[in-house]
mmCIF file of C-alpha atoms and ligand atoms in Angstrom:
data_model
loop_
_atom_site.group_PDB
_atom_site.id
_atom_site.type_symbol
_atom_site.label_atom_id
_atom_site.label_comp_id
_atom_site.label_asym_id
_atom_site.label_seq_id
_atom_site.Cartn_x
_atom_site.Cartn_y
_atom_site.Cartn_z
ATOM 1 C CA MET N 189 -10.942 -3.217 12.320
ATOM 2 C CA PRO N 190 -12.514 -3.743 8.942
ATOM 3 C CA PHE N 191 -10.042 -6.376 7.670
ATOM 4 C CA ALA N 192 -7.823 -9.171 8.963
ATOM 5 C CA HIS N 193 -4.495 -7.994 10.394
ATOM 6 C CA ASP N 194 -2.433 -9.280 7.470
ATOM 7 C CA THR N 195 -4.748 -7.605 4.983
ATOM 8 C CA GLU N 196 -4.458 -4.296 6.820
ATOM 9 C CA SER N 197 -0.684 -4.341 6.971
ATOM 10 C CA SER N 198 -0.491 -5.328 3.290
ATOM 11 C CA LEU N 199 -2.817 -2.478 2.328
ATOM 12 C CA ILE N 200 -0.755 0.041 4.283
ATOM 13 C CA ALA N 201 2.488 -1.246 2.765
ATOM 14 C CA THR N 202 0.977 -1.229 -0.732
ATOM 15 C CA ALA N 203 -0.182 2.386 -0.412
ATOM 16 C CA ALA N 204 3.257 3.344 0.922
ATOM 17 C CA LEU N 205 4.921 1.557 -1.998
ATOM 18 C CA VAL N 206 2.691 3.368 -4.492
ATOM 19 C CA ASN N 207 3.548 6.674 -2.822
ATOM 20 C CA THR N 208 7.281 6.140 -3.275
ATOM 21 C CA ALA N 209 6.547 6.901 -6.939
ATOM 22 C CA GLY N 210 4.552 10.099 -6.544
ATOM 23 C CA GLN N 211 5.129 13.558 -7.970
ATOM 24 C CA GLY N 212 7.961 14.311 -5.612
ATOM 25 C CA ASP N 213 11.401 12.777 -5.380
ATOM 26 C CA GLU N 214 11.867 9.062 -6.040
ATOM 27 C CA GLY N 215 11.037 7.372 -2.758
ATOM 28 C CA LEU N 216 13.145 4.333 -3.563
ATOM 29 C CA PRO N 217 16.274 5.939 -4.994
ATOM 30 C CA ASP N 218 18.638 3.130 -4.089
ATOM 31 C CA VAL N 219 19.034 -0.280 -2.512
ATOM 32 C CA ALA N 220 19.377 1.268 0.946
ATOM 33 C CA ALA N 221 15.988 2.959 0.601
ATOM 34 C CA LEU N 222 14.428 -0.390 -0.284
ATOM 35 C CA ASN N 223 16.096 -1.935 2.755
ATOM 36 C CA ASP N 224 14.463 0.730 4.923
ATOM 37 C CA PHE N 225 11.102 0.154 3.283
ATOM 38 C CA PHE N 226 11.452 -3.578 3.877
ATOM 39 C CA THR N 227 12.152 -3.007 7.575
ATOM 40 C CA VAL N 228 9.553 -0.318 8.192
ATOM 41 C CA HIS N 229 6.803 -2.444 6.675
ATOM 42 C CA SER N 230 7.961 -5.631 8.397
ATOM 43 C CA TYR N 231 8.509 -7.662 5.276
ATOM 44 C CA SER N 232 10.153 -11.011 5.833
ATOM 45 C CA GLY N 233 11.608 -13.709 3.612
ATOM 46 C CA ARG N 234 13.993 -13.359 0.704
ATOM 47 C CA HIS N 235 15.639 -9.970 0.320
ATOM 48 C CA GLU N 236 18.546 -9.655 -2.110
ATOM 49 C CA HIS N 237 19.703 -6.068 -1.619
ATOM 50 C CA THR N 238 20.439 -5.802 -5.355
ATOM 51 C CA GLU N 239 19.775 -3.278 -8.109
ATOM 52 C CA ALA N 240 17.758 -5.923 -9.967
ATOM 53 C CA GLU N 241 15.484 -6.402 -6.965
ATOM 54 C CA LEU N 242 15.092 -2.641 -6.636
ATOM 55 C CA ARG N 243 14.200 -2.317 -10.334
ATOM 56 C CA ALA N 244 11.590 -5.069 -10.084
ATOM 57 C CA VAL N 245 9.962 -3.433 -7.053
ATOM 58 C CA ARG N 246 9.916 -0.026 -8.737
ATOM 59 C CA ALA N 247 8.404 -1.510 -11.890
ATOM 60 C CA LEU N 248 5.480 -2.870 -9.899
ATOM 61 C CA ARG N 249 4.305 0.539 -8.684
ATOM 62 C CA PRO N 250 2.384 1.923 -11.683
ATOM 63 C CA ARG N 251 0.223 -1.198 -11.840
ATOM 64 C CA LEU N 252 -0.543 -0.956 -8.140
ATOM 65 C CA ARG N 253 -1.265 2.775 -8.330
ATOM 66 C CA ARG N 254 -3.811 2.043 -11.041
ATOM 67 C CA ILE N 255 -5.867 0.145 -8.429
ATOM 68 C CA TRP N 256 -6.595 3.443 -6.668
ATOM 69 C CA HIS N 257 -7.969 5.015 -9.827
ATOM 70 C CA ALA N 258 -9.666 2.157 -11.619
ATOM 71 C CA ASP N 259 -13.261 0.936 -11.447
ATOM 72 C CA VAL N 260 -14.069 -2.377 -9.837
ATOM 73 C CA ASP N 261 -13.876 -4.402 -13.055
ATOM 74 C CA GLU N 262 -10.428 -3.102 -13.880
ATOM 75 C CA ILE N 263 -9.285 -3.654 -10.284
ATOM 76 C CA VAL N 264 -10.479 -7.237 -10.474
ATOM 77 C CA SER N 265 -8.589 -7.771 -13.696
ATOM 78 C CA ILE N 266 -5.385 -6.346 -12.149
ATOM 79 C CA VAL N 267 -5.789 -8.519 -9.037
ATOM 80 C CA ASN N 268 -6.569 -11.680 -10.998
ATOM 81 C CA GLY N 269 -3.721 -10.946 -13.390
ATOM 82 C CA LEU N 270 -1.197 -10.602 -10.559
ATOM 83 C CA LEU N 271 -2.409 -13.773 -8.842
ATOM 84 C CA ARG N 272 -2.331 -15.733 -12.084
ATOM 85 C CA GLU N 273 1.068 -14.471 -13.226
ATOM 86 C CA HIS N 274 2.696 -15.399 -9.968
ATOM 87 C CA ARG N 275 0.807 -18.685 -9.586
ATOM 88 C CA ALA N 276 -0.568 -17.710 -6.218
ATOM 89 C CA LEU N 277 -1.470 -20.586 -3.947
ATOM 90 C CA PRO N 278 -2.844 -19.306 -0.630
ATOM 91 C CA GLN N 279 -1.542 -21.098 2.427
ATOM 92 C CA LEU N 280 -2.014 -20.241 6.093
ATOM 93 C CA ILE N 281 1.366 -20.061 7.764
ATOM 94 C CA THR N 282 2.990 -18.755 10.901
ATOM 95 C CA HIS N 283 6.538 -17.459 11.334
ATOM 96 C CA ASP N 284 8.429 -15.000 13.515
ATOM 97 C CA ASP N 285 5.838 -15.274 16.301
ATOM 98 C CA GLU N 286 3.124 -13.894 14.027
ATOM 99 C CA PRO N 287 -0.371 -15.361 14.206
ATOM 100 C CA TYR N 288 -1.548 -17.470 11.264
ATOM 101 C CA HIS N 289 -1.854 -15.433 8.117
ATOM 102 C CA LEU N 290 -1.987 -16.033 4.388
ATOM 103 C CA HIS N 291 1.001 -16.292 2.114
ATOM 104 C CA ALA N 292 0.223 -17.081 -1.478
ATOM 105 C CA VAL N 293 3.767 -17.462 -2.788
ATOM 106 C CA PRO N 294 6.765 -19.058 -1.077
ATOM 107 C CA ARG N 295 8.892 -16.932 1.221
ATOM 108 C CA ASP N 296 11.881 -17.419 -1.073
ATOM 109 C CA ALA N 297 10.034 -15.951 -4.066
ATOM 110 C CA PRO N 298 11.535 -12.614 -5.219
ATOM 111 C CA LEU N 299 10.562 -9.596 -3.139
ATOM 112 C CA ALA N 300 8.689 -7.882 -5.982
ATOM 113 C CA THR N 301 6.671 -11.055 -6.520
ATOM 114 C CA ARG N 302 5.749 -11.263 -2.855
ATOM 115 C CA MET N 303 4.836 -7.572 -2.778
ATOM 116 C CA ALA N 304 2.655 -7.996 -5.868
ATOM 117 C CA VAL N 305 0.859 -11.060 -4.558
ATOM 118 C CA GLU N 306 0.371 -9.667 -1.058
ATOM 119 C CA ALA N 307 -1.102 -6.528 -2.567
ATOM 120 C CA ALA N 308 -3.395 -8.565 -4.807
ATOM 121 C CA MET N 309 -4.572 -10.750 -1.918
ATOM 122 C CA ALA N 310 -5.294 -7.700 0.229
ATOM 123 C CA ILE N 311 -7.139 -5.863 -2.529
ATOM 124 C CA ALA N 312 -9.152 -9.048 -3.149
ATOM 125 C CA ASP N 313 -10.374 -8.768 0.449
ATOM 126 C CA VAL N 314 -11.327 -5.135 -0.080
ATOM 127 C CA VAL N 315 -13.285 -6.019 -3.223
ATOM 128 C CA ARG N 316 -15.048 -8.935 -1.536
ATOM 129 C CA GLY N 317 -15.920 -6.765 1.448
ATOM 130 C CA GLY N 318 -17.413 -4.074 -0.783
ATOM 131 C CA GLU N 319 -14.976 -1.612 0.774
ATOM 132 C CA LEU N 320 -13.286 -0.064 -2.258
ATOM 133 C CA ARG N 321 -14.278 3.377 -1.028
ATOM 134 C CA ARG N 322 -11.558 2.962 1.568
ATOM 135 C CA LEU N 323 -8.969 3.257 -1.190
ATOM 136 C CA ARG N 324 -8.711 6.980 -1.723
ATOM 137 C CA THR N 325 -6.352 9.686 -2.871
ATOM 138 C CA CYS N 326 -5.187 12.436 -0.550
ATOM 139 C CA GLU N 327 -7.502 15.442 -0.594
ATOM 140 C CA TYR N 328 -4.748 17.969 -0.065
ATOM 141 C CA PRO N 329 -4.414 20.201 -3.152
ATOM 142 C CA ASP N 330 -1.799 18.872 -5.574
ATOM 143 C CA CYS N 331 -0.937 15.840 -3.439
ATOM 144 C CA ASP N 332 -1.204 12.690 -5.511
ATOM 145 C CA ASN N 333 -0.533 10.226 -2.699
ATOM 146 C CA VAL N 334 -2.909 7.345 -2.197
ATOM 147 C CA LEU N 335 -4.235 6.218 1.149
ATOM 148 C CA VAL N 336 -6.127 3.392 2.768
ATOM 149 C CA ASP N 337 -8.789 4.573 5.140
ATOM 150 C CA LEU N 338 -8.992 1.990 7.920
ATOM 151 C CA SER N 339 -10.858 4.292 10.281
ATOM 152 C CA LYS N 340 -14.153 3.153 11.745
ATOM 153 C CA ASN N 341 -16.218 5.950 10.273
ATOM 154 C CA ARG N 342 -14.291 6.153 6.981
ATOM 155 C CA SER N 343 -13.233 9.676 7.793
ATOM 156 C CA ARG N 344 -9.624 9.758 6.722
ATOM 157 C CA ARG N 345 -8.926 12.395 4.091
ATOM 158 C CA PHE N 346 -5.187 12.958 3.989
ATOM 159 C CA CYS N 347 -2.107 10.879 3.339
ATOM 160 C CA GLU N 348 0.631 10.226 5.834
ATOM 161 C CA ALA N 349 3.124 12.648 4.311
ATOM 162 C CA GLY N 350 2.012 15.509 6.579
ATOM 163 C CA CYS N 351 -0.960 16.695 4.514
ATOM 164 C CA GLY N 352 -3.312 16.361 7.491
ATOM 165 C CA ASN N 353 -1.144 18.752 9.498
ATOM 166 C CA ARG N 354 -0.826 21.143 6.590
ATOM 167 C CA ALA N 355 -4.598 21.168 6.125
ATOM 168 C CA ALA N 356 -5.142 21.801 9.846
ATOM 169 C CA VAL N 357 -2.690 24.720 9.799
ATOM 170 C CA ASN N 358 -4.387 26.190 6.724
ATOM 171 C CA ALA N 359 -7.808 25.860 8.327
ATOM 172 C CA TYR N 360 -6.518 27.509 11.506
ATOM 173 C CA ARG N 361 -5.049 30.419 9.531
ATOM 174 C CA ALA N 362 -8.258 30.803 7.560
ATOM 175 C CA ARG N 363 -10.278 30.937 10.771
ATOM 176 C CA LYS N 364 -7.963 33.575 12.226
ATOM 177 C CA ALA N 365 -8.112 35.649 9.064
ATOM 178 C CA ALA N 366 -11.899 35.390 9.063
ATOM 179 C CA ALA N 367 -12.022 36.463 12.716
ATOM 180 C CA ARG N 368 -9.866 39.523 11.951
ATOM 181 C CA SER N 369 -11.932 40.751 9.041
HETATM 182 ZN ZN1 LIG P 667 4.189 -13.713 6.814
HETATM 183 ZN ZN1 LIG P 668 -1.146 14.088 0.859
#
């Protein structure tokens, strides 16, 4: 794997968070949807289940999406801005039977703050590793989802919303049509 385990799970969660604000329906329509997101992506620590928390998480998304479209200098300024704003102080900790990993804000910091700082820390790793090419947008026509390619040969092209399957079906149909004509 190209990155540490906590970096990889943060990158996946960050891409998923960005994709809740895509072209389609709002992916975080209510507090319950945020609860699900929290569980699916194994967040831990403070979780308020409030409209205010939901609004703060939603408000973070455009800034994070920008990371997928910006050049390295702009990405660095977003990452440094997030770390500075939230007074990030990296500490190795262990909890819930997880191996040591980095937290840069306390576990009782607001959820949106922890999401922002975790994303920034993970993207910092990607920048330092010279791996920004792994942050890509889905190649399926009209899909604006972002993705993190953690594959060995950097071969991932489609997001996790079923675009890979759709592309495979299209390719299959095209082959059949070509064989018929
Ligand atoms: Zn943790
Ligand atoms: Zn897609």
